[in-house]
XYZ file of C-alpha atoms in Angstrom:
695
model
C 27.711 67.604 72.819
C 29.073 67.931 70.680
C 32.469 65.578 69.025
C 35.377 67.576 68.914
C 37.262 67.089 65.879
C 41.564 66.100 65.854
C 43.668 68.407 65.520
C 45.725 68.948 62.278
C 48.307 71.678 62.390
C 50.354 71.402 58.603
C 49.459 69.734 55.521
C 52.073 66.759 57.012
C 49.467 65.650 59.698
C 46.983 66.267 58.243
C 48.743 63.507 54.524
C 49.261 61.309 57.729
C 44.997 61.943 58.797
C 44.225 61.657 55.636
C 46.346 57.616 55.430
C 44.735 57.055 59.851
C 41.392 57.929 57.944
C 41.420 55.352 54.808
C 43.587 52.070 57.108
C 40.898 52.823 59.540
C 38.197 52.167 57.317
C 39.904 49.644 55.221
C 40.406 47.428 58.229
C 36.516 47.741 59.093
C 34.787 47.034 55.912
C 37.102 44.781 54.380
C 37.272 42.570 57.463
C 35.622 43.941 60.279
C 38.057 45.099 62.102
C 39.547 48.799 63.450
C 42.213 50.183 65.581
C 40.203 53.356 65.912
C 36.895 52.970 67.817
C 33.478 54.588 66.458
C 34.320 57.858 68.686
C 37.829 58.352 67.464
C 37.795 57.875 64.087
C 35.286 60.781 64.391
C 37.179 62.591 65.801
C 39.179 61.911 62.778
C 37.325 62.941 60.349
C 35.584 65.551 61.652
C 39.698 67.204 62.013
C 40.406 66.569 58.488
C 37.419 68.066 57.361
C 37.793 71.367 58.704
C 41.627 71.186 58.394
C 39.742 70.742 54.299
C 37.901 73.976 55.185
C 40.096 76.248 56.339
C 43.008 74.923 52.540
C 39.981 73.953 49.982
C 43.090 73.272 47.509
C 45.657 70.963 49.432
C 42.951 68.782 49.829
C 43.745 64.492 48.982
C 42.522 62.820 46.742
C 41.771 59.721 49.028
C 40.402 62.118 52.028
C 38.016 60.629 53.093
C 35.542 63.698 53.571
C 34.279 62.446 49.251
C 33.626 59.187 49.844
C 31.401 56.702 50.976
C 31.857 55.159 54.081
C 32.879 51.854 52.727
C 34.448 52.881 49.898
C 37.789 51.062 50.922
C 36.643 47.662 49.470
C 35.643 47.818 45.961
C 32.741 45.332 44.274
C 32.087 44.013 40.743
C 28.109 44.442 41.522
C 26.977 48.114 40.077
C 24.022 50.388 42.642
C 21.621 50.043 40.495
C 20.538 53.698 42.456
C 24.296 55.225 43.812
C 23.865 53.588 47.774
C 25.309 56.586 49.549
C 26.117 57.087 53.325
C 24.994 59.861 55.825
C 26.914 62.897 57.230
C 26.644 63.798 60.778
C 25.436 65.831 63.292
C 26.614 66.383 67.143
C 24.250 68.472 69.107
C 20.611 70.567 68.787
C 22.597 73.385 67.080
C 23.688 71.603 64.539
C 21.062 69.382 63.534
C 19.003 72.791 63.698
C 21.276 74.186 60.971
C 21.316 71.629 59.036
C 17.449 71.665 58.923
C 18.012 75.337 58.070
C 19.835 74.251 54.944
C 17.929 71.784 53.317
C 14.491 74.206 54.286
C 16.652 77.131 51.281
C 17.549 74.263 48.613
C 14.325 73.540 48.884
C 12.416 76.194 49.025
C 10.107 76.421 52.736
C 10.195 73.893 55.919
C 10.295 70.702 56.186
C 6.470 70.355 57.041
C 7.313 66.241 58.539
C 10.498 64.550 58.989
C 10.822 60.871 59.836
C 12.775 59.248 63.158
C 14.586 56.030 62.333
C 17.174 54.974 65.291
C 21.301 54.785 63.190
C 21.877 51.176 63.507
C 25.077 49.867 64.045
C 25.616 47.337 61.196
C 26.728 47.249 58.058
C 24.089 47.872 54.970
C 23.250 45.835 51.918
C 21.310 45.798 48.834
C 18.316 43.076 49.346
C 17.689 42.177 45.266
C 14.003 40.728 45.167
C 12.827 38.839 41.839
C 9.071 37.912 42.100
C 9.279 37.578 45.514
C 11.347 35.200 45.913
C 15.844 37.239 47.446
C 18.858 36.281 44.882
C 21.516 38.443 46.102
C 22.640 40.192 48.357
C 25.619 42.926 48.199
C 27.714 45.688 49.999
C 27.151 48.935 50.049
C 30.747 49.409 48.531
C 32.362 52.687 47.086
C 28.791 53.539 46.688
C 27.889 52.426 42.726
C 29.567 49.924 43.275
C 29.503 46.202 45.633
C 30.202 42.961 46.923
C 27.682 40.188 46.226
C 27.548 38.568 49.881
C 25.331 36.049 48.400
C 26.420 32.990 50.409
C 24.879 34.636 53.501
C 21.343 33.469 51.888
C 19.420 32.132 54.563
C 21.872 33.171 57.489
C 20.840 36.361 58.481
C 17.255 37.185 60.366
C 14.572 39.617 59.532
C 15.468 39.128 55.759
C 12.561 36.813 54.128
C 13.830 33.837 51.126
C 10.251 34.938 49.647
C 8.354 37.736 49.934
C 4.307 37.812 51.190
C 4.000 39.826 47.738
C 5.999 37.883 44.498
C 7.446 41.848 43.320
C 10.349 42.800 42.357
C 12.024 45.865 44.676
C 14.800 45.931 46.170
C 14.605 46.484 49.389
C 18.425 48.233 51.319
C 19.235 48.413 54.784
C 21.763 47.117 57.738
C 22.876 43.393 59.449
C 23.337 43.322 62.525
C 24.223 40.860 65.753
C 22.294 41.470 68.409
C 23.775 41.292 71.427
C 21.868 37.170 72.168
C 23.276 36.496 68.555
C 27.307 38.155 69.121
C 27.586 35.697 72.471
C 26.578 32.676 70.948
C 28.908 34.178 67.804
C 32.183 34.740 69.810
C 30.842 31.155 71.712
C 31.198 28.962 68.215
C 33.992 30.842 67.179
C 36.659 30.679 69.454
C 34.817 26.240 69.890
C 36.546 26.437 66.507
C 39.814 28.094 68.303
C 39.270 31.800 66.345
C 39.481 34.863 68.202
C 36.654 36.319 69.477
C 34.761 39.454 67.859
C 35.307 42.613 69.832
C 32.330 43.866 69.075
C 28.139 43.066 67.415
C 29.508 45.217 65.082
C 32.647 43.768 63.779
C 30.621 40.618 64.009
C 28.492 41.544 61.886
C 30.967 42.669 58.969
C 33.312 40.074 59.024
C 30.239 37.654 59.426
C 28.535 39.122 56.294
C 32.188 38.535 53.709
C 33.191 34.671 55.609
C 32.511 31.981 52.431
C 34.445 28.939 54.556
C 34.241 28.584 57.737
C 33.339 25.420 59.216
C 30.597 27.232 61.088
C 27.319 30.189 60.273
C 26.039 32.202 63.236
C 22.490 33.879 62.897
C 22.884 37.686 62.244
C 19.678 40.570 61.938
C 18.819 42.074 59.463
C 16.747 46.037 59.818
C 15.268 47.342 56.936
C 15.463 50.779 56.250
C 15.345 51.570 51.971
C 12.617 49.943 48.872
C 13.398 51.347 45.666
C 12.642 49.577 42.543
C 14.706 47.097 40.071
C 15.247 47.839 35.602
C 12.740 44.521 35.638
C 10.370 46.420 38.664
C 6.332 47.048 36.739
C 5.305 50.535 35.792
C 2.685 50.639 38.264
C 5.136 50.046 41.170
C 7.856 51.456 40.147
C 5.677 54.482 39.801
C 4.238 54.635 43.502
C 7.856 53.610 45.296
C 9.472 57.019 43.711
C 6.531 59.017 44.896
C 5.906 57.805 49.033
C 7.030 59.174 51.621
C 9.130 57.269 53.166
C 7.028 56.283 56.859
C 5.178 54.759 53.778
C 7.614 53.045 52.250
C 9.449 51.191 55.499
C 4.781 50.366 56.297
C 5.067 48.830 52.808
C 8.314 47.161 53.673
C 7.034 45.532 57.051
C 3.613 43.918 55.184
C 5.903 42.832 52.524
C 7.121 40.304 56.143
C 11.166 42.591 55.565
C 11.991 43.172 59.092
C 11.906 46.704 60.803
C 12.304 48.522 62.715
C 8.603 49.180 63.967
C 9.215 45.503 65.396
C 11.240 47.244 68.083
C 11.094 50.098 70.899
C 12.100 52.477 69.593
C 10.646 51.695 66.651
C 10.911 54.776 63.236
C 7.675 57.262 63.923
C 6.828 61.339 61.882
C 8.067 64.961 63.513
C 6.454 67.586 61.838
C 8.515 70.523 64.024
C 12.434 70.464 64.504
C 11.874 70.250 68.482
C 9.248 67.603 67.846
C 12.126 65.429 65.978
C 15.071 66.207 69.226
C 12.350 65.442 71.466
C 12.582 62.041 69.994
C 15.818 61.508 69.994
C 16.543 62.137 73.167
C 13.662 60.007 73.404
C 15.269 57.600 71.535
C 18.321 58.242 73.954
C 17.489 57.206 76.906
C 15.260 54.132 75.462
C 19.195 52.972 73.866
C 20.875 50.890 77.515
C 18.020 48.585 77.378
C 17.887 47.934 73.312
C 19.035 43.657 72.384
C 20.896 45.276 69.891
C 23.526 48.575 69.133
C 22.702 51.713 67.903
C 24.755 54.953 67.365
C 22.942 58.096 66.293
C 19.421 58.530 65.132
C 18.684 59.297 61.041
C 16.349 62.490 60.369
C 15.230 62.399 57.073
C 12.676 64.159 54.875
C 9.929 62.659 54.868
C 7.417 63.621 51.802
C 9.002 62.090 48.589
C 8.617 65.243 47.181
C 11.191 66.940 49.519
C 13.468 63.598 49.120
C 13.781 64.639 45.596
C 14.246 68.916 45.488
C 16.880 68.764 47.882
C 18.769 66.092 45.338
C 22.144 64.545 46.744
C 25.652 65.261 46.795
C 28.686 62.135 45.104
C 29.157 61.563 49.258
C 25.397 61.140 50.855
C 21.940 62.936 50.539
C 20.994 66.609 51.237
C 17.698 65.111 52.557
C 19.318 63.114 55.406
C 21.250 63.103 58.314
C 22.882 60.713 61.161
C 22.564 62.850 64.673
C 25.583 60.468 66.156
C 24.928 59.985 70.412
C 28.263 59.736 72.578
C 30.399 57.024 71.811
C 29.140 54.152 74.444
C 32.900 51.463 73.203
C 36.094 53.105 72.853
C 39.668 50.551 72.803
C 41.645 50.785 76.299
C 44.382 48.890 77.504
C 43.865 46.338 80.717
C 45.621 47.635 83.108
C 45.482 44.279 86.062
C 42.508 41.941 87.228
C 41.318 42.464 90.721
C 39.489 39.231 92.375
C 37.360 40.915 95.515
C 35.528 38.736 97.447
C 31.236 39.642 98.033
C 29.025 39.144 100.387
C 27.911 35.501 100.182
C 31.038 34.680 99.422
C 31.207 34.569 94.891
C 35.155 35.896 93.992
C 35.030 37.918 91.260
C 37.350 39.365 88.454
C 37.319 43.158 88.014
C 39.028 44.635 85.254
C 40.977 47.839 86.077
C 41.980 49.927 82.981
C 43.124 52.656 81.352
C 41.360 55.103 82.024
C 39.201 56.281 79.023
C 35.694 58.628 78.864
C 33.035 57.060 78.086
C 29.277 58.887 77.926
C 30.774 61.778 80.008
C 32.123 59.362 82.444
C 35.846 58.495 82.997
C 36.496 53.819 82.861
C 38.932 52.432 85.409
C 37.077 49.799 86.147
C 35.005 47.019 84.112
C 32.863 43.478 84.605
C 34.867 40.634 84.495
C 31.739 37.886 84.928
C 33.595 34.995 86.084
C 37.674 33.003 84.413
C 35.150 30.587 83.084
C 34.590 34.074 80.966
C 38.296 35.658 80.736
C 39.144 32.254 79.611
C 36.010 32.467 76.794
C 37.109 35.805 75.908
C 41.013 35.096 76.035
C 41.727 38.100 77.765
C 45.031 38.915 78.577
C 46.969 41.489 81.036
C 48.269 44.920 78.344
C 45.171 43.645 75.986
C 43.842 46.964 73.713
C 40.255 46.146 74.933
C 36.657 46.846 73.845
C 34.376 48.793 76.397
C 31.370 49.066 76.603
C 29.046 51.733 78.523
C 25.372 53.562 78.187
C 23.754 55.516 80.362
C 23.781 53.658 84.282
C 25.439 50.161 82.713
C 27.610 48.961 84.396
C 30.693 49.051 82.071
C 31.499 45.603 80.774
C 34.467 44.433 77.965
C 33.389 43.014 74.988
C 36.489 41.420 74.387
C 39.767 41.764 73.640
C 40.856 43.630 70.172
C 43.428 40.693 68.826
C 45.179 42.115 65.841
C 46.036 45.485 68.801
C 48.267 42.545 69.662
C 52.366 43.106 70.225
C 52.903 40.206 71.497
C 54.267 42.117 75.470
C 50.891 40.651 76.794
C 51.234 38.315 79.567
C 48.406 35.599 80.813
C 46.013 36.301 83.645
C 46.691 34.621 87.035
C 43.827 33.192 88.353
C 43.618 33.192 92.364
C 44.718 29.212 93.844
C 42.642 30.234 97.164
C 40.278 33.014 98.670
C 41.961 37.020 98.103
C 39.577 37.800 101.704
C 40.922 34.704 103.739
C 42.937 31.960 102.032
C 40.373 29.508 102.413
C 40.018 26.775 99.251
C 37.273 27.495 96.925
C 34.936 25.654 95.584
C 35.529 26.335 91.280
C 32.544 23.702 91.011
C 30.178 26.352 89.384
C 31.594 29.213 86.711
C 30.998 31.695 89.891
C 34.001 30.877 92.181
C 32.983 30.577 95.585
C 34.873 30.615 99.161
C 33.722 27.654 101.126
C 33.663 29.968 103.452
C 30.577 31.150 102.752
C 29.165 33.921 104.419
C 31.240 34.125 106.875
C 34.429 34.692 104.406
C 32.638 38.536 103.933
C 30.449 38.312 106.924
C 30.713 41.775 107.614
C 29.353 42.742 104.082
C 26.473 39.934 104.742
C 25.447 41.532 107.816
C 24.884 45.076 106.051
C 23.209 43.798 104.039
C 20.702 42.154 105.689
C 20.157 44.945 107.721
C 19.760 47.072 104.707
C 16.931 49.099 104.195
C 15.410 46.831 101.689
C 15.654 44.058 103.511
C 14.996 44.674 107.347
C 15.495 48.261 107.660
C 17.545 48.492 111.191
C 18.034 51.536 112.029
C 21.175 52.147 113.738
C 22.748 48.793 112.266
C 25.081 50.451 110.130
C 28.387 49.453 108.500
C 30.852 50.677 111.012
C 28.076 49.370 114.045
C 27.948 45.787 112.435
C 32.356 46.289 112.098
C 32.328 46.893 116.065
C 30.477 44.021 116.553
C 31.782 41.176 114.574
C 35.564 43.145 115.907
C 33.832 42.532 119.716
C 33.593 38.148 118.806
C 29.379 39.254 119.215
C 27.861 37.929 116.047
C 28.958 35.222 114.040
C 26.104 35.278 112.141
C 22.886 36.838 111.660
C 20.502 34.993 113.818
C 23.905 36.714 116.658
C 21.508 40.123 116.011
C 18.908 38.634 117.743
C 20.334 37.067 121.135
C 22.292 40.699 121.735
C 22.299 42.403 125.209
C 21.723 45.406 126.848
C 24.933 45.245 128.792
C 26.401 43.793 125.796
C 26.244 46.650 123.692
C 26.714 49.243 126.029
C 30.855 47.495 126.969
C 31.153 49.086 123.119
C 32.690 51.970 122.304
C 30.439 54.587 121.587
C 27.185 53.198 122.964
C 25.088 54.758 125.318
C 22.325 54.024 126.645
C 20.006 56.022 123.699
C 21.639 54.476 121.056
C 21.787 50.929 123.190
C 18.277 51.011 123.682
C 17.511 52.247 120.369
C 18.786 49.217 118.314
C 17.239 47.153 120.658
C 14.110 48.804 119.198
C 15.421 47.984 115.882
C 16.137 44.203 116.291
C 12.888 43.352 117.981
C 10.734 45.644 115.178
C 12.748 43.666 112.746
C 11.385 40.686 113.537
C 8.152 41.216 112.357
C 9.177 42.132 109.312
C 7.894 39.821 106.855
C 9.195 36.740 105.658
C 9.773 37.592 101.828
C 12.860 40.505 104.241
C 14.150 38.172 105.861
C 14.024 35.796 103.034
C 15.940 38.682 100.774
C 18.251 39.607 104.133
C 19.325 36.026 104.211
C 21.268 37.212 100.857
C 20.481 34.136 98.481
C 22.224 33.403 95.249
C 20.408 34.136 91.686
C 17.214 35.720 94.125
C 16.869 39.937 95.596
C 14.751 41.772 96.423
C 12.093 41.065 93.649
C 12.744 37.103 93.399
C 12.401 36.836 97.522
C 9.069 38.924 97.486
C 7.727 35.223 94.509
C 8.512 33.392 96.975
C 7.732 34.282 100.255
C 4.569 35.411 98.396
C 3.875 31.446 96.288
C 4.716 29.261 99.416
C 3.216 31.210 102.483
C 5.658 29.894 105.063
C 9.477 29.480 105.779
C 8.361 25.936 106.286
C 6.957 25.277 103.026
C 10.210 27.032 100.943
C 12.539 24.463 102.340
C 10.336 21.687 101.910
C 9.885 22.137 98.085
C 11.791 20.403 95.956
C 13.689 21.839 92.733
C 10.688 20.978 91.083
C 8.420 22.999 93.263
C 10.412 25.598 92.591
C 9.900 25.909 89.428
C 6.667 26.946 89.216
C 7.729 30.488 91.125
C 7.459 32.881 88.205
C 11.432 33.620 87.103
C 12.663 30.642 88.170
C 13.793 28.511 85.839
C 15.624 24.490 85.491
C 19.230 25.913 85.940
C 18.119 28.341 88.638
C 15.847 26.147 90.490
C 17.909 23.632 92.715
C 21.028 26.003 92.784
C 17.610 28.101 95.132
C 17.313 24.381 96.544
C 21.063 23.654 97.821
C 21.451 27.288 99.322
C 18.372 26.968 101.107
C 19.383 23.719 102.490
C 23.180 24.778 102.980
C 20.979 27.632 105.808
C 19.502 25.531 107.731
C 21.314 26.190 110.842
C 20.897 30.022 109.886
C 16.734 29.309 109.775
C 16.649 27.414 112.391
C 18.697 29.609 114.794
C 16.861 32.792 113.215
C 13.004 31.059 114.008
C 14.372 30.016 116.797
C 15.361 33.919 118.084
C 11.520 35.245 117.003
C 12.859 35.744 113.869
C 8.901 36.248 111.855
C 8.717 33.246 109.119
C 5.718 33.705 107.567
C 4.373 35.385 104.740
C 1.496 38.361 105.822
C -2.114 37.827 103.787
C -0.011 35.136 100.960
C -2.175 31.535 101.067
C -0.005 27.841 100.435
C 0.317 26.641 97.133
C -2.289 23.739 96.435
C -0.440 21.025 96.523
C 1.028 18.500 93.861
C -1.421 15.668 94.519
C -5.643 17.249 94.535
C -6.998 17.656 91.631
C -7.345 21.745 92.123
C -5.122 23.279 89.018
C -2.315 25.667 91.082
C -2.346 28.700 89.304
C 0.483 30.382 91.303
C -1.943 32.364 94.012
C -3.872 34.139 90.303
C -7.789 32.559 92.018
C -6.063 32.956 95.244
C -6.109 36.765 94.604
C -8.376 37.543 92.297
C -10.008 40.242 93.533
C -7.449 42.714 94.756
C -7.499 45.597 92.610
C -3.797 44.898 90.841
C -5.117 40.805 90.523
C -3.193 39.255 87.382
C -1.567 43.184 86.565
C 2.058 44.302 85.618
C 2.952 47.104 86.541
C 5.803 49.155 86.314
C 6.695 52.280 89.122
C 9.233 55.748 86.562
C 9.613 59.395 87.929
C 9.674 60.145 91.883
C 6.396 59.598 93.473
C 4.378 62.799 95.309
C 1.008 62.968 97.693
C 0.392 59.355 100.180
C 3.218 57.163 98.294
C 6.105 60.481 98.197
C 7.556 58.647 101.219
C 7.964 55.197 99.831
C 11.392 53.934 98.721
C 11.263 51.853 94.803
C 11.068 48.204 96.369
C 8.158 49.816 99.111
C 6.651 49.857 96.062
C 7.287 46.470 94.061
C 5.789 45.295 97.993
C 2.698 47.484 97.772
C 2.439 46.274 94.582
C 2.619 43.076 95.257
C 0.555 42.665 98.050
C -2.192 44.297 96.138
C -2.258 41.668 93.848
C -0.107 42.407 90.759
C 3.817 41.668 89.660
C 5.841 44.490 89.727
C 8.723 45.031 86.739
C 11.541 47.229 86.497
C 10.709 48.046 82.424
C 8.062 48.077 80.260
C 7.286 45.688 77.612
C 3.142 44.495 75.750
C 3.694 42.339 79.097
C 2.674 46.053 81.484
C -0.094 46.833 82.389
C -0.408 49.406 83.687
C 2.614 52.195 84.090
C 2.338 54.456 87.432
C 4.044 57.914 85.740
C 5.575 60.481 89.296
C 7.236 63.264 88.553
C 10.405 63.465 85.704
C 9.085 60.649 83.927
C 11.318 59.800 80.936
C 11.574 56.821 78.190
C 9.438 54.127 80.531
C 6.327 56.768 80.254
C 7.400 57.190 76.514
C 7.718 53.924 76.561
C 3.901 53.530 77.733
C 2.870 55.983 75.680
C 3.738 54.258 71.872
C 3.099 50.615 72.973
C -0.735 52.158 74.401
C -0.342 51.191 77.505
C -2.755 52.623 80.613
C -0.659 54.691 82.718
C -1.148 55.828 86.196
C -0.404 58.961 87.911
C 0.980 58.617 91.827
C -3.046 59.934 93.503
C -4.729 57.559 90.915
C -2.717 55.275 91.868
C -3.255 55.610 95.456
C -6.545 56.026 94.755
C -6.684 52.304 93.211
C -4.646 50.750 96.234
C -6.124 52.383 99.256
C -6.569 49.536 101.402
C -2.648 48.328 100.693
C -1.691 51.203 102.334
C 0.198 51.871 105.838
């Protein structure tokens, strides 16, 4: 969808728009802050460009349309070759128009494009002399930039020494990954500073900081390789004649980090259709990336095409940025709600001034816990940076501290449980009502009865409320002691509905241990983790006997999670005893208990025991809609099937993935599997492979 331009009605509004854009760009490129988010800035600049197109004689010299991005900051280190920015397109139609214009310039259609993610950071030039990193320079105004060589040694992916003693300039983007951004804010706030609003601002501010009492790491991705005046003539000639894709391979060979190491590696495409397909693939992977991207960069790959196309004063004519919908916007924090979950966790939720992000109107966002609110120094009335991409739940990155007016108010934390008024356990970062699951019994029971847990047909939310209100059920185990007479006494419960519910409860008693464990809702576990625990220990008795050390032997349970799982299982002991007494199954079919720790046999987490299973040792991802014998299975049932057959289910494709089951409509996960050379199977092929495990 094309980003709409800001409406500019007259020369006065135009002059104000230019002033606003210059101030916003200056604030961002000088200190990593800006009163405008990316989307608002793009709309402003497009409005300025539209007005200038109709009034070419009234263009102001400060207009951002004629300047290199970053030009607000003057530098004193001249660039050997102008360090330009990129023009933008926002839709397939605009991109197609650009390719037609490029074809007219060079006299033929482009036969090879390079396609790379547009990284959301700060452009720099890194100068290597005889293989040693000697100088870092920002883009500046495109002709000269700032010397930021003090940052050498703090940027991952930008080695201080190349693998060959060559004299070259590497150009690329400095950014912060999500993990680096979180770390930077922790360090920054610990030193009394305000948290950065987002990773891009953090990278821009950190790169320029010279006298801080601390350093935080950043990451570099190269996107250009060119000669310097002292480069060997043969190498300089080779660099000038190489295709962009070959230059990136050469940069990687020298030890420089490029997108080739990521889930969205740079690639080439022969046609406009292939480019647009790759744009969609990168966009689909955006939410899963550990760093921010705001678009896709498309270039004529061949050096001769770039030379024939030439460059303007602001941007090359052979490259374009295909901007993706904004996933970050600035809005205001109006209120904080405190909600109690099914396990008694008291979770804060931000109420926002409505803002549209990535096609959706956002009014709520995640706040992790009270400690997180304190660390980010959030206040009611703050302007906040909100992030959302695809299906990712919106979250607040940080307050935009430089927009504070002084009228903001502190956020009040609850002193008692907001649901039942009981005391609050604040011993952990996530606060919890001391009544635990009983605080929100209806939510706890509704979850336990769900399809992916005990699958009790006929026990929906309304029926659970009715049972709780009637005093018939005080915990999960009470469901299995309900009598026919008790149910018939309830409103809207006739003979048929009563018998059906009793039959469903009887069926639920025979569910595998993994589903019983999941129904208990132990914090730190979900469907997948419950299956792993159940398959590892085989029986509830073994699970309850496990200490933290034994629990850590289960794949995916670390030193922090293990003690809390063990403690919560101990807390649930009375309920588990009641479930056992009611006849609920406490074993996992097909699972074998682990070898005792004092046995000489090596504990292989069940690998040796299941070595003959068809999916033994395999990590399997399911994507798209299943057909044939698998058509009626939910995603959770597919994952259960995978694990019964000896495999490990996963929700994301990586180099560790062994097999991807790709059904109808499989998109980005299938594409990533193809890029990584991972084995693909259709639903029918997979059904044949695990036929012995299908009911």
